[in-house]
Amino acid sequence: MVNKRIIPRLDIKGPNLVKGVQLEGLRALGKAEYFARYYYKQGADELIYQDVVATLYGRNSLLNMIENISKEIFIPLTVGGGIRSLKDIRQALSSGADKVALNTAVVADPELINQAAKQFGSSTIVVSIEAKKMPDGTYQVFTDNGREPRGINVLQWAAEAANRGAGEILLISIDRDGTGLGFDIELIKSVSQAVKVPVIASGGAGSVEHIHKALLDGEADAVAPASVLHYGCIEEYDRPEETGVNESQEGNYDFIKQKRGYAKITPCRFSDLRKNNRTEPDSENFYINNGTPQTIKKADSDLKKKQHAPMAAIIDYEMGNLFSVKAACIKVGLQTRLCQTPESLNQAAGIIIPGVGAFGNAMSALKKTGMDLAIKDAAKQGVSILGVCLGMQLLMEQSEEFGITEGLGLISGSVRHIGNNNPKENGQFLRQPLKVPHIGWNFINESGTWQKSLLESVNNKSYMYFVHSFHAEPVYSEHILCTTQYGDKIFCSGVKKENITGFQFHPERSGEKGLIVYKNFLNQIQKSKKIFNL
């Protein structure tokens, strides 16, 4: 079963992390990149970057920041604020984001949710809802960082957003934000029960107990704390330069010193927060001491020496998480180039098909350029091929996403909706319906042997990061490399057929263990010495 997630929420203004109370009175706490690195090392499940003034000024200044931090951290990033169009979504994904959070733009034009889900996949689209409790007890939608009332009922809007294709709901309580008084459990529970997609609760965390209460009593799938983490993080350091805070800047450092324990907030550590949420064999130091630092250090050394390493092609069909995959390859010393035409694949020693988007649109883009035939030709030549998430699904013969669509057919099987196999009796589900998309950290189970595969040196039952609504069903069991359980459902999370491998999870967003996959891919193409020839 997928585990509950702890997702630090980073509200951004300019280069700084800011925080206020009830989305007002924002104060700079320091350079956002410092906090991102710290939370990654401490084991955060994901990060949410939110430009809190983007809509006000009609801009989005986060992309350079996301591009830079994506080179250093390998967990999922959600980016929000000022994203108003399909073009903006594509730019965010190209800069290293894995998901986008939409608020003001989709309240003004709900059809944008449908369009975005169809083009980029539901699992990429997060609808952010700023909720405020009214005198009559109902909850109303606000936008523009809590400044604009919209006269829309929160429950109705959450249900509509999910029905239109949103893969997740980010639920922010304006009343509780920054207070440390605890989450609005009534709000969280009502929305969680009203939608069939995961709900991320934010606003009000002041203690570990508050977080557990939101996850258990509120039935939230994840929490996005802010103040309770940020002030605790700063408290560990005596010098303002540690967080990039300038003492003379608006009196920020004095404010921080005065407000430690602000609004009854008790600083938390991730080892406390993760209790009862996710169990790792070495959870407290999962990203730091999982047995792979030497591997990664060696990769860095190999890269610096600029040895004659083989080159892998990353297929660019204008929908994949290209930057994230490229950053992971660079980290392990694998040279890459983005390829959009068959000619650009020439002399590639390996091919990576990345994965964010909808199956039909992806296949249409590949066929339009002739890349589908080129990939098939490369497979016949013995060139190593790696499919990631949607990329794995494209390896199959067909998909039922938005109607039956033909795939690359490199592995016999079909792609089906992850929630389809829930039988009914007398009109009732026989088990609790799964929340779809399947989003979060889940472990992979060895099927057969991992020797001489891209999972070699990865422990059985290692946690990897998933975000998907569909999954592959290979015809032949010998092609199943690993499986994963979500609720009562066990699905194929990895395939292998000779020189072709695919994973439903995102290795590039699965921390240091995920990076082993790319390191093994580098080793594989070095040993095979096969290259694609036109």
PDB file of N, CA and C in Angstrom, residues 23-115:
ATOM      1  N   LEU A  23      -1.858  33.402   5.059  1.00  0.00           N
ATOM      2  CA  LEU A  23      -1.385  33.832   3.733  1.00  0.00           C
ATOM      3  C   LEU A  23      -1.098  35.323   3.656  1.00  0.00           C
ATOM      4  N   GLU A  24      -0.957  35.994   4.797  1.00  0.00           N
ATOM      5  CA  GLU A  24      -0.657  37.432   4.821  1.00  0.00           C
ATOM      6  C   GLU A  24       0.583  37.689   5.671  1.00  0.00           C
ATOM      7  N   GLY A  25       1.094  38.934   5.573  1.00  0.00           N
ATOM      8  CA  GLY A  25       2.238  39.338   6.384  1.00  0.00           C
ATOM      9  C   GLY A  25       3.472  38.503   6.108  1.00  0.00           C
ATOM     10  N   LEU A  26       3.775  38.298   4.829  1.00  0.00           N
ATOM     11  CA  LEU A  26       4.884  37.431   4.449  1.00  0.00           C
ATOM     12  C   LEU A  26       6.227  38.006   4.881  1.00  0.00           C
ATOM     13  N   ARG A  27       7.082  37.165   5.430  1.00  0.00           N
ATOM     14  CA  ARG A  27       8.429  37.553   5.830  1.00  0.00           C
ATOM     15  C   ARG A  27       9.421  36.567   5.247  1.00  0.00           C
ATOM     16  N   ALA A  28      10.536  37.100   4.781  1.00  0.00           N
ATOM     17  CA  ALA A  28      11.566  36.244   4.186  1.00  0.00           C
ATOM     18  C   ALA A  28      12.317  35.484   5.267  1.00  0.00           C
ATOM     19  N   LEU A  29      12.479  34.170   5.042  1.00  0.00           N
ATOM     20  CA  LEU A  29      13.191  33.326   5.995  1.00  0.00           C
ATOM     21  C   LEU A  29      14.573  32.937   5.521  1.00  0.00           C
ATOM     22  N   GLY A  30      14.876  33.163   4.261  1.00  0.00           N
ATOM     23  CA  GLY A  30      16.187  32.810   3.730  1.00  0.00           C
ATOM     24  C   GLY A  30      16.079  32.269   2.327  1.00  0.00           C
ATOM     25  N   LYS A  31      17.216  31.905   1.762  1.00  0.00           N
ATOM     26  CA  LYS A  31      17.253  31.382   0.401  1.00  0.00           C
ATOM     27  C   LYS A  31      16.512  30.052   0.330  1.00  0.00           C
ATOM     28  N   ALA A  32      15.604  29.950  -0.614  1.00  0.00           N
ATOM     29  CA  ALA A  32      14.786  28.743  -0.731  1.00  0.00           C
ATOM     30  C   ALA A  32      15.636  27.507  -1.003  1.00  0.00           C
ATOM     31  N   GLU A  33      16.717  27.668  -1.734  1.00  0.00           N
ATOM     32  CA  GLU A  33      17.546  26.517  -2.094  1.00  0.00           C
ATOM     33  C   GLU A  33      18.142  25.848  -0.859  1.00  0.00           C
ATOM     34  N   TYR A  34      18.446  26.641   0.177  1.00  0.00           N
ATOM     35  CA  TYR A  34      18.988  26.070   1.405  1.00  0.00           C
ATOM     36  C   TYR A  34      17.991  25.101   2.023  1.00  0.00           C
ATOM     37  N   PHE A  35      16.748  25.542   2.141  1.00  0.00           N
ATOM     38  CA  PHE A  35      15.717  24.715   2.758  1.00  0.00           C
ATOM     39  C   PHE A  35      15.464  23.458   1.931  1.00  0.00           C
ATOM     40  N   ALA A  36      15.458  23.606   0.610  1.00  0.00           N
ATOM     41  CA  ALA A  36      15.211  22.458  -0.262  1.00  0.00           C
ATOM     42  C   ALA A  36      16.277  21.391  -0.063  1.00  0.00           C
ATOM     43  N   ARG A  37      17.540  21.812  -0.033  1.00  0.00           N
ATOM     44  CA  ARG A  37      18.624  20.844   0.169  1.00  0.00           C
ATOM     45  C   ARG A  37      18.497  20.169   1.529  1.00  0.00           C
ATOM     46  N   TYR A  38      18.192  20.948   2.543  1.00  0.00           N
ATOM     47  CA  TYR A  38      18.086  20.417   3.906  1.00  0.00           C
ATOM     48  C   TYR A  38      16.966  19.389   3.997  1.00  0.00           C
ATOM     49  N   TYR A  39      15.807  19.713   3.439  1.00  0.00           N
ATOM     50  CA  TYR A  39      14.675  18.802   3.521  1.00  0.00           C
ATOM     51  C   TYR A  39      14.932  17.524   2.729  1.00  0.00           C
ATOM     52  N   TYR A  40      15.624  17.647   1.610  1.00  0.00           N
ATOM     53  CA  TYR A  40      15.969  16.467   0.817  1.00  0.00           C
ATOM     54  C   TYR A  40      16.849  15.526   1.635  1.00  0.00           C
ATOM     55  N   LYS A  41      17.875  16.087   2.271  1.00  0.00           N
ATOM     56  CA  LYS A  41      18.790  15.266   3.064  1.00  0.00           C
ATOM     57  C   LYS A  41      18.094  14.646   4.267  1.00  0.00           C
ATOM     58  N   GLN A  42      17.077  15.329   4.788  1.00  0.00           N
ATOM     59  CA  GLN A  42      16.361  14.823   5.950  1.00  0.00           C
ATOM     60  C   GLN A  42      15.284  13.793   5.590  1.00  0.00           C
ATOM     61  N   GLY A  43      15.057  13.592   4.295  1.00  0.00           N
ATOM     62  CA  GLY A  43      14.134  12.535   3.882  1.00  0.00           C
ATOM     63  C   GLY A  43      12.748  12.980   3.498  1.00  0.00           C
ATOM     64  N   ALA A  44      12.587  14.236   3.054  1.00  0.00           N
ATOM     65  CA  ALA A  44      11.272  14.680   2.584  1.00  0.00           C
ATOM     66  C   ALA A  44      10.810  13.804   1.432  1.00  0.00           C
ATOM     67  N   ASP A  45       9.505  13.549   1.370  1.00  0.00           N
ATOM     68  CA  ASP A  45       8.962  12.708   0.305  1.00  0.00           C
ATOM     69  C   ASP A  45       8.867  13.457  -1.017  1.00  0.00           C
ATOM     70  N   GLU A  46       8.516  14.718  -0.955  1.00  0.00           N
ATOM     71  CA  GLU A  46       8.405  15.574  -2.125  1.00  0.00           C
ATOM     72  C   GLU A  46       8.638  17.014  -1.648  1.00  0.00           C
ATOM     73  N   LEU A  47       8.625  17.959  -2.579  1.00  0.00           N
ATOM     74  CA  LEU A  47       8.649  19.382  -2.246  1.00  0.00           C
ATOM     75  C   LEU A  47       7.591  20.092  -3.085  1.00  0.00           C
ATOM     76  N   ILE A  48       6.958  21.096  -2.491  1.00  0.00           N
ATOM     77  CA  ILE A  48       6.029  21.951  -3.227  1.00  0.00           C
ATOM     78  C   ILE A  48       6.605  23.358  -3.252  1.00  0.00           C
ATOM     79  N   TYR A  49       6.822  23.888  -4.447  1.00  0.00           N
ATOM     80  CA  TYR A  49       7.270  25.266  -4.630  1.00  0.00           C
ATOM     81  C   TYR A  49       6.074  26.099  -5.083  1.00  0.00           C
ATOM     82  N   GLN A  50       5.779  27.152  -4.350  1.00  0.00           N
ATOM     83  CA  GLN A  50       4.623  27.981  -4.674  1.00  0.00           C
ATOM     84  C   GLN A  50       5.048  29.443  -4.750  1.00  0.00           C
ATOM     85  N   ASP A  51       5.002  30.043  -5.940  1.00  0.00           N
ATOM     86  CA  ASP A  51       5.279  31.477  -6.086  1.00  0.00           C
ATOM     87  C   ASP A  51       4.037  32.236  -5.616  1.00  0.00           C
ATOM     88  N   VAL A  52       4.120  32.844  -4.452  1.00  0.00           N
ATOM     89  CA  VAL A  52       2.929  33.420  -3.827  1.00  0.00           C
ATOM     90  C   VAL A  52       2.547  34.786  -4.380  1.00  0.00           C
ATOM     91  N   VAL A  53       3.382  35.366  -5.222  1.00  0.00           N
ATOM     92  CA  VAL A  53       3.028  36.667  -5.810  1.00  0.00           C
ATOM     93  C   VAL A  53       2.965  36.601  -7.335  1.00  0.00           C
ATOM     94  N   ALA A  54       3.090  35.400  -7.884  1.00  0.00           N
ATOM     95  CA  ALA A  54       3.120  35.270  -9.344  1.00  0.00           C
ATOM     96  C   ALA A  54       1.840  35.764  -9.988  1.00  0.00           C
ATOM     97  N   THR A  55       0.690  35.375  -9.441  1.00  0.00           N
ATOM     98  CA  THR A  55      -0.592  35.786 -10.019  1.00  0.00           C
ATOM     99  C   THR A  55      -0.786  37.290  -9.877  1.00  0.00           C
ATOM    100  N   LEU A  56      -0.359  37.827  -8.750  1.00  0.00           N
ATOM    101  CA  LEU A  56      -0.505  39.263  -8.508  1.00  0.00           C
ATOM    102  C   LEU A  56       0.240  40.082  -9.552  1.00  0.00           C
ATOM    103  N   TYR A  57       1.447  39.637  -9.910  1.00  0.00           N
ATOM    104  CA  TYR A  57       2.269  40.387 -10.859  1.00  0.00           C
ATOM    105  C   TYR A  57       2.240  39.793 -12.268  1.00  0.00           C
ATOM    106  N   GLY A  58       1.439  38.750 -12.472  1.00  0.00           N
ATOM    107  CA  GLY A  58       1.293  38.167 -13.795  1.00  0.00           C
ATOM    108  C   GLY A  58       2.560  37.561 -14.338  1.00  0.00           C
ATOM    109  N   ARG A  59       3.291  36.829 -13.488  1.00  0.00           N
ATOM    110  CA  ARG A  59       4.552  36.235 -13.926  1.00  0.00           C
ATOM    111  C   ARG A  59       4.801  34.944 -13.169  1.00  0.00           C
ATOM    112  N   ASN A  60       5.827  34.229 -13.607  1.00  0.00           N
ATOM    113  CA  ASN A  60       6.288  33.042 -12.881  1.00  0.00           C
ATOM    114  C   ASN A  60       7.808  33.071 -12.894  1.00  0.00           C
ATOM    115  N   SER A  61       8.402  33.302 -11.733  1.00  0.00           N
ATOM    116  CA  SER A  61       9.851  33.448 -11.637  1.00  0.00           C
ATOM    117  C   SER A  61      10.529  32.216 -11.066  1.00  0.00           C
ATOM    118  N   LEU A  62       9.798  31.119 -10.965  1.00  0.00           N
ATOM    119  CA  LEU A  62      10.326  29.928 -10.303  1.00  0.00           C
ATOM    120  C   LEU A  62      11.179  29.045 -11.204  1.00  0.00           C
ATOM    121  N   LEU A  63      11.054  29.177 -12.509  1.00  0.00           N
ATOM    122  CA  LEU A  63      11.615  28.170 -13.396  1.00  0.00           C
ATOM    123  C   LEU A  63      13.128  28.029 -13.281  1.00  0.00           C
ATOM    124  N   ASN A  64      13.850  29.130 -13.186  1.00  0.00           N
ATOM    125  CA  ASN A  64      15.305  29.043 -13.025  1.00  0.00           C
ATOM    126  C   ASN A  64      15.666  28.391 -11.702  1.00  0.00           C
ATOM    127  N   MET A  65      14.904  28.720 -10.670  1.00  0.00           N
ATOM    128  CA  MET A  65      15.140  28.137  -9.355  1.00  0.00           C
ATOM    129  C   MET A  65      14.918  26.626  -9.397  1.00  0.00           C
ATOM    130  N   ILE A  66      13.833  26.198 -10.051  1.00  0.00           N
ATOM    131  CA  ILE A  66      13.533  24.773 -10.156  1.00  0.00           C
ATOM    132  C   ILE A  66      14.603  24.055 -10.969  1.00  0.00           C
ATOM    133  N   GLU A  67      15.031  24.677 -12.044  1.00  0.00           N
ATOM    134  CA  GLU A  67      16.060  24.061 -12.890  1.00  0.00           C
ATOM    135  C   GLU A  67      17.340  23.827 -12.105  1.00  0.00           C
ATOM    136  N   ASN A  68      17.728  24.807 -11.286  1.00  0.00           N
ATOM    137  CA  ASN A  68      18.959  24.679 -10.512  1.00  0.00           C
ATOM    138  C   ASN A  68      18.844  23.620  -9.419  1.00  0.00           C
ATOM    139  N   ILE A  69      17.745  23.628  -8.686  1.00  0.00           N
ATOM    140  CA  ILE A  69      17.622  22.693  -7.563  1.00  0.00           C
ATOM    141  C   ILE A  69      17.407  21.269  -8.052  1.00  0.00           C
ATOM    142  N   SER A  70      16.848  21.101  -9.258  1.00  0.00           N
ATOM    143  CA  SER A  70      16.625  19.761  -9.808  1.00  0.00           C
ATOM    144  C   SER A  70      17.933  19.029 -10.087  1.00  0.00           C
ATOM    145  N   LYS A  71      19.007  19.775 -10.191  1.00  0.00           N
ATOM    146  CA  LYS A  71      20.309  19.159 -10.427  1.00  0.00           C
ATOM    147  C   LYS A  71      20.887  18.548  -9.160  1.00  0.00           C
ATOM    148  N   GLU A  72      20.302  18.929  -8.016  1.00  0.00           N
ATOM    149  CA  GLU A  72      20.870  18.518  -6.736  1.00  0.00           C
ATOM    150  C   GLU A  72      20.006  17.572  -5.930  1.00  0.00           C
ATOM    151  N   ILE A  73      18.691  17.633  -6.123  1.00  0.00           N
ATOM    152  CA  ILE A  73      17.809  16.786  -5.333  1.00  0.00           C
ATOM    153  C   ILE A  73      17.002  15.880  -6.260  1.00  0.00           C
ATOM    154  N   PHE A  74      16.716  14.680  -5.787  1.00  0.00           N
ATOM    155  CA  PHE A  74      16.102  13.677  -6.646  1.00  0.00           C
ATOM    156  C   PHE A  74      14.844  13.101  -6.009  1.00  0.00           C
ATOM    157  N   ILE A  75      13.957  14.032  -5.619  1.00  0.00           N
ATOM    158  CA  ILE A  75      12.604  13.697  -5.188  1.00  0.00           C
ATOM    159  C   ILE A  75      11.658  14.578  -6.001  1.00  0.00           C
ATOM    160  N   PRO A  76      10.370  14.236  -6.051  1.00  0.00           N
ATOM    161  CA  PRO A  76       9.436  14.978  -6.903  1.00  0.00           C
ATOM    162  C   PRO A  76       9.253  16.436  -6.472  1.00  0.00           C
ATOM    163  N   LEU A  77       9.085  17.293  -7.474  1.00  0.00           N
ATOM    164  CA  LEU A  77       8.847  18.713  -7.259  1.00  0.00           C
ATOM    165  C   LEU A  77       7.516  19.110  -7.886  1.00  0.00           C
ATOM    166  N   THR A  78       6.670  19.750  -7.091  1.00  0.00           N
ATOM    167  CA  THR A  78       5.437  20.338  -7.616  1.00  0.00           C
ATOM    168  C   THR A  78       5.618  21.841  -7.644  1.00  0.00           C
ATOM    169  N   VAL A  79       5.260  22.457  -8.752  1.00  0.00           N
ATOM    170  CA  VAL A  79       5.460  23.894  -8.930  1.00  0.00           C
ATOM    171  C   VAL A  79       4.123  24.581  -9.159  1.00  0.00           C
ATOM    172  N   GLY A  80       3.858  25.657  -8.427  1.00  0.00           N
ATOM    173  CA  GLY A  80       2.615  26.398  -8.573  1.00  0.00           C
ATOM    174  C   GLY A  80       2.838  27.890  -8.505  1.00  0.00           C
ATOM    175  N   GLY A  81       1.843  28.635  -8.958  1.00  0.00           N
ATOM    176  CA  GLY A  81       1.918  30.089  -8.943  1.00  0.00           C
ATOM    177  C   GLY A  81       2.180  30.657 -10.324  1.00  0.00           C
ATOM    178  N   GLY A  82       1.193  31.335 -10.884  1.00  0.00           N
ATOM    179  CA  GLY A  82       1.383  31.986 -12.179  1.00  0.00           C
ATOM    180  C   GLY A  82       1.335  31.056 -13.372  1.00  0.00           C
ATOM    181  N   ILE A  83       0.917  29.817 -13.191  1.00  0.00           N
ATOM    182  CA  ILE A  83       0.803  28.883 -14.320  1.00  0.00           C
ATOM    183  C   ILE A  83      -0.599  29.027 -14.897  1.00  0.00           C
ATOM    184  N   ARG A  84      -0.668  29.549 -16.115  1.00  0.00           N
ATOM    185  CA  ARG A  84      -1.954  29.969 -16.678  1.00  0.00           C
ATOM    186  C   ARG A  84      -2.349  29.252 -17.969  1.00  0.00           C
ATOM    187  N   SER A  85      -1.445  28.452 -18.540  1.00  0.00           N
ATOM    188  CA  SER A  85      -1.735  27.871 -19.852  1.00  0.00           C
ATOM    189  C   SER A  85      -1.005  26.544 -20.022  1.00  0.00           C
ATOM    190  N   LEU A  86      -1.344  25.833 -21.101  1.00  0.00           N
ATOM    191  CA  LEU A  86      -0.649  24.592 -21.422  1.00  0.00           C
ATOM    192  C   LEU A  86       0.823  24.852 -21.694  1.00  0.00           C
ATOM    193  N   LYS A  87       1.121  26.003 -22.287  1.00  0.00           N
ATOM    194  CA  LYS A  87       2.509  26.379 -22.544  1.00  0.00           C
ATOM    195  C   LYS A  87       3.265  26.542 -21.231  1.00  0.00           C
ATOM    196  N   ASP A  88       2.636  27.181 -20.238  1.00  0.00           N
ATOM    197  CA  ASP A  88       3.277  27.356 -18.931  1.00  0.00           C
ATOM    198  C   ASP A  88       3.542  26.006 -18.277  1.00  0.00           C
ATOM    199  N   ILE A  89       2.591  25.073 -18.407  1.00  0.00           N
ATOM    200  CA  ILE A  89       2.758  23.737 -17.829  1.00  0.00           C
ATOM    201  C   ILE A  89       3.946  23.039 -18.473  1.00  0.00           C
ATOM    202  N   ARG A  90       4.021  23.105 -19.795  1.00  0.00           N
ATOM    203  CA  ARG A  90       5.115  22.457 -20.514  1.00  0.00           C
ATOM    204  C   ARG A  90       6.460  23.054 -20.094  1.00  0.00           C
ATOM    205  N   GLN A  91       6.518  24.370 -19.937  1.00  0.00           N
ATOM    206  CA  GLN A  91       7.766  25.016 -19.521  1.00  0.00           C
ATOM    207  C   GLN A  91       8.176  24.582 -18.124  1.00  0.00           C
ATOM    208  N   ALA A  92       7.199  24.449 -17.220  1.00  0.00           N
ATOM    209  CA  ALA A  92       7.500  24.015 -15.853  1.00  0.00           C
ATOM    210  C   ALA A  92       8.054  22.597 -15.852  1.00  0.00           C
ATOM    211  N   LEU A  93       7.431  21.705 -16.620  1.00  0.00           N
ATOM    212  CA  LEU A  93       7.898  20.326 -16.687  1.00  0.00           C
ATOM    213  C   LEU A  93       9.281  20.241 -17.328  1.00  0.00           C
ATOM    214  N   SER A  94       9.514  21.073 -18.322  1.00  0.00           N
ATOM    215  CA  SER A  94      10.813  21.090 -19.000  1.00  0.00           C
ATOM    216  C   SER A  94      11.916  21.635 -18.111  1.00  0.00           C
ATOM    217  N   SER A  95      11.528  22.376 -17.073  1.00  0.00           N
ATOM    218  CA  SER A  95      12.509  22.969 -16.164  1.00  0.00           C
ATOM    219  C   SER A  95      12.823  22.081 -14.971  1.00  0.00           C
ATOM    220  N   GLY A  96      12.169  20.943 -14.867  1.00  0.00           N
ATOM    221  CA  GLY A  96      12.472  20.028 -13.781  1.00  0.00           C
ATOM    222  C   GLY A  96      11.311  19.700 -12.874  1.00  0.00           C
ATOM    223  N   ALA A  97      10.161  20.367 -13.068  1.00  0.00           N
ATOM    224  CA  ALA A  97       8.981  20.042 -12.257  1.00  0.00           C
ATOM    225  C   ALA A  97       8.430  18.688 -12.671  1.00  0.00           C
ATOM    226  N   ASP A  98       7.846  17.989 -11.707  1.00  0.00           N
ATOM    227  CA  ASP A  98       7.204  16.711 -11.989  1.00  0.00           C
ATOM    228  C   ASP A  98       5.694  16.853 -12.036  1.00  0.00           C
ATOM    229  N   LYS A  99       5.183  17.843 -11.283  1.00  0.00           N
ATOM    230  CA  LYS A  99       3.751  18.134 -11.258  1.00  0.00           C
ATOM    231  C   LYS A  99       3.582  19.642 -11.199  1.00  0.00           C
ATOM    232  N   VAL A 100       2.414  20.118 -11.609  1.00  0.00           N
ATOM    233  CA  VAL A 100       2.115  21.543 -11.525  1.00  0.00           C
ATOM    234  C   VAL A 100       0.853  21.737 -10.699  1.00  0.00           C
ATOM    235  N   ALA A 101       0.837  22.794  -9.899  1.00  0.00           N
ATOM    236  CA  ALA A 101      -0.334  23.140  -9.093  1.00  0.00           C
ATOM    237  C   ALA A 101      -1.046  24.317  -9.735  1.00  0.00           C
ATOM    238  N   LEU A 102      -2.317  24.137 -10.050  1.00  0.00           N
ATOM    239  CA  LEU A 102      -3.111  25.161 -10.721  1.00  0.00           C
ATOM    240  C   LEU A 102      -4.187  25.663  -9.770  1.00  0.00           C
ATOM    241  N   ASN A 103      -4.384  26.992  -9.747  1.00  0.00           N
ATOM    242  CA  ASN A 103      -5.398  27.554  -8.870  1.00  0.00           C
ATOM    243  C   ASN A 103      -6.211  28.610  -9.612  1.00  0.00           C
ATOM    244  N   THR A 104      -5.737  29.838  -9.625  1.00  0.00           N
ATOM    245  CA  THR A 104      -6.496  30.950 -10.193  1.00  0.00           C
ATOM    246  C   THR A 104      -6.918  30.692 -11.629  1.00  0.00           C
ATOM    247  N   ALA A 105      -6.006  30.166 -12.440  1.00  0.00           N
ATOM    248  CA  ALA A 105      -6.295  29.968 -13.867  1.00  0.00           C
ATOM    249  C   ALA A 105      -7.429  28.979 -14.086  1.00  0.00           C
ATOM    250  N   VAL A 106      -7.489  27.900 -13.287  1.00  0.00           N
ATOM    251  CA  VAL A 106      -8.525  26.888 -13.518  1.00  0.00           C
ATOM    252  C   VAL A 106      -9.853  27.273 -12.870  1.00  0.00           C
ATOM    253  N   VAL A 107      -9.817  28.131 -11.862  1.00  0.00           N
ATOM    254  CA  VAL A 107     -11.078  28.650 -11.329  1.00  0.00           C
ATOM    255  C   VAL A 107     -11.733  29.538 -12.386  1.00  0.00           C
ATOM    256  N   ALA A 108     -10.914  30.324 -13.085  1.00  0.00           N
ATOM    257  CA  ALA A 108     -11.424  31.189 -14.148  1.00  0.00           C
ATOM    258  C   ALA A 108     -11.840  30.382 -15.382  1.00  0.00           C
ATOM    259  N   ASP A 109     -11.109  29.295 -15.665  1.00  0.00           N
ATOM    260  CA  ASP A 109     -11.393  28.482 -16.848  1.00  0.00           C
ATOM    261  C   ASP A 109     -11.209  27.007 -16.497  1.00  0.00           C
ATOM    262  N   PRO A 110     -12.233  26.363 -15.931  1.00  0.00           N
ATOM    263  CA  PRO A 110     -12.118  24.954 -15.512  1.00  0.00           C
ATOM    264  C   PRO A 110     -11.743  24.000 -16.638  1.00  0.00           C
ATOM    265  N   GLU A 111     -12.056  24.373 -17.878  1.00  0.00           N
ATOM    266  CA  GLU A 111     -11.747  23.505 -19.016  1.00  0.00           C
ATOM    267  C   GLU A 111     -10.240  23.282 -19.146  1.00  0.00           C
ATOM    268  N   LEU A 112      -9.430  24.183 -18.565  1.00  0.00           N
ATOM    269  CA  LEU A 112      -7.980  24.017 -18.613  1.00  0.00           C
ATOM    270  C   LEU A 112      -7.553  22.728 -17.928  1.00  0.00           C
ATOM    271  N   ILE A 113      -8.298  22.300 -16.914  1.00  0.00           N
ATOM    272  CA  ILE A 113      -7.986  21.033 -16.238  1.00  0.00           C
ATOM    273  C   ILE A 113      -8.128  19.879 -17.217  1.00  0.00           C
ATOM    274  N   ASN A 114      -9.231  19.844 -17.954  1.00  0.00           N
ATOM    275  CA  ASN A 114      -9.454  18.782 -18.938  1.00  0.00           C
ATOM    276  C   ASN A 114      -8.337  18.751 -19.975  1.00  0.00           C
ATOM    277  N   GLN A 115      -8.009  19.919 -20.496  1.00  0.00           N
ATOM    278  CA  GLN A 115      -6.981  20.013 -21.533  1.00  0.00           C
ATOM    279  C   GLN A 115      -5.621  19.561 -21.016  1.00  0.00           C
TER     280      GLN A 115
END
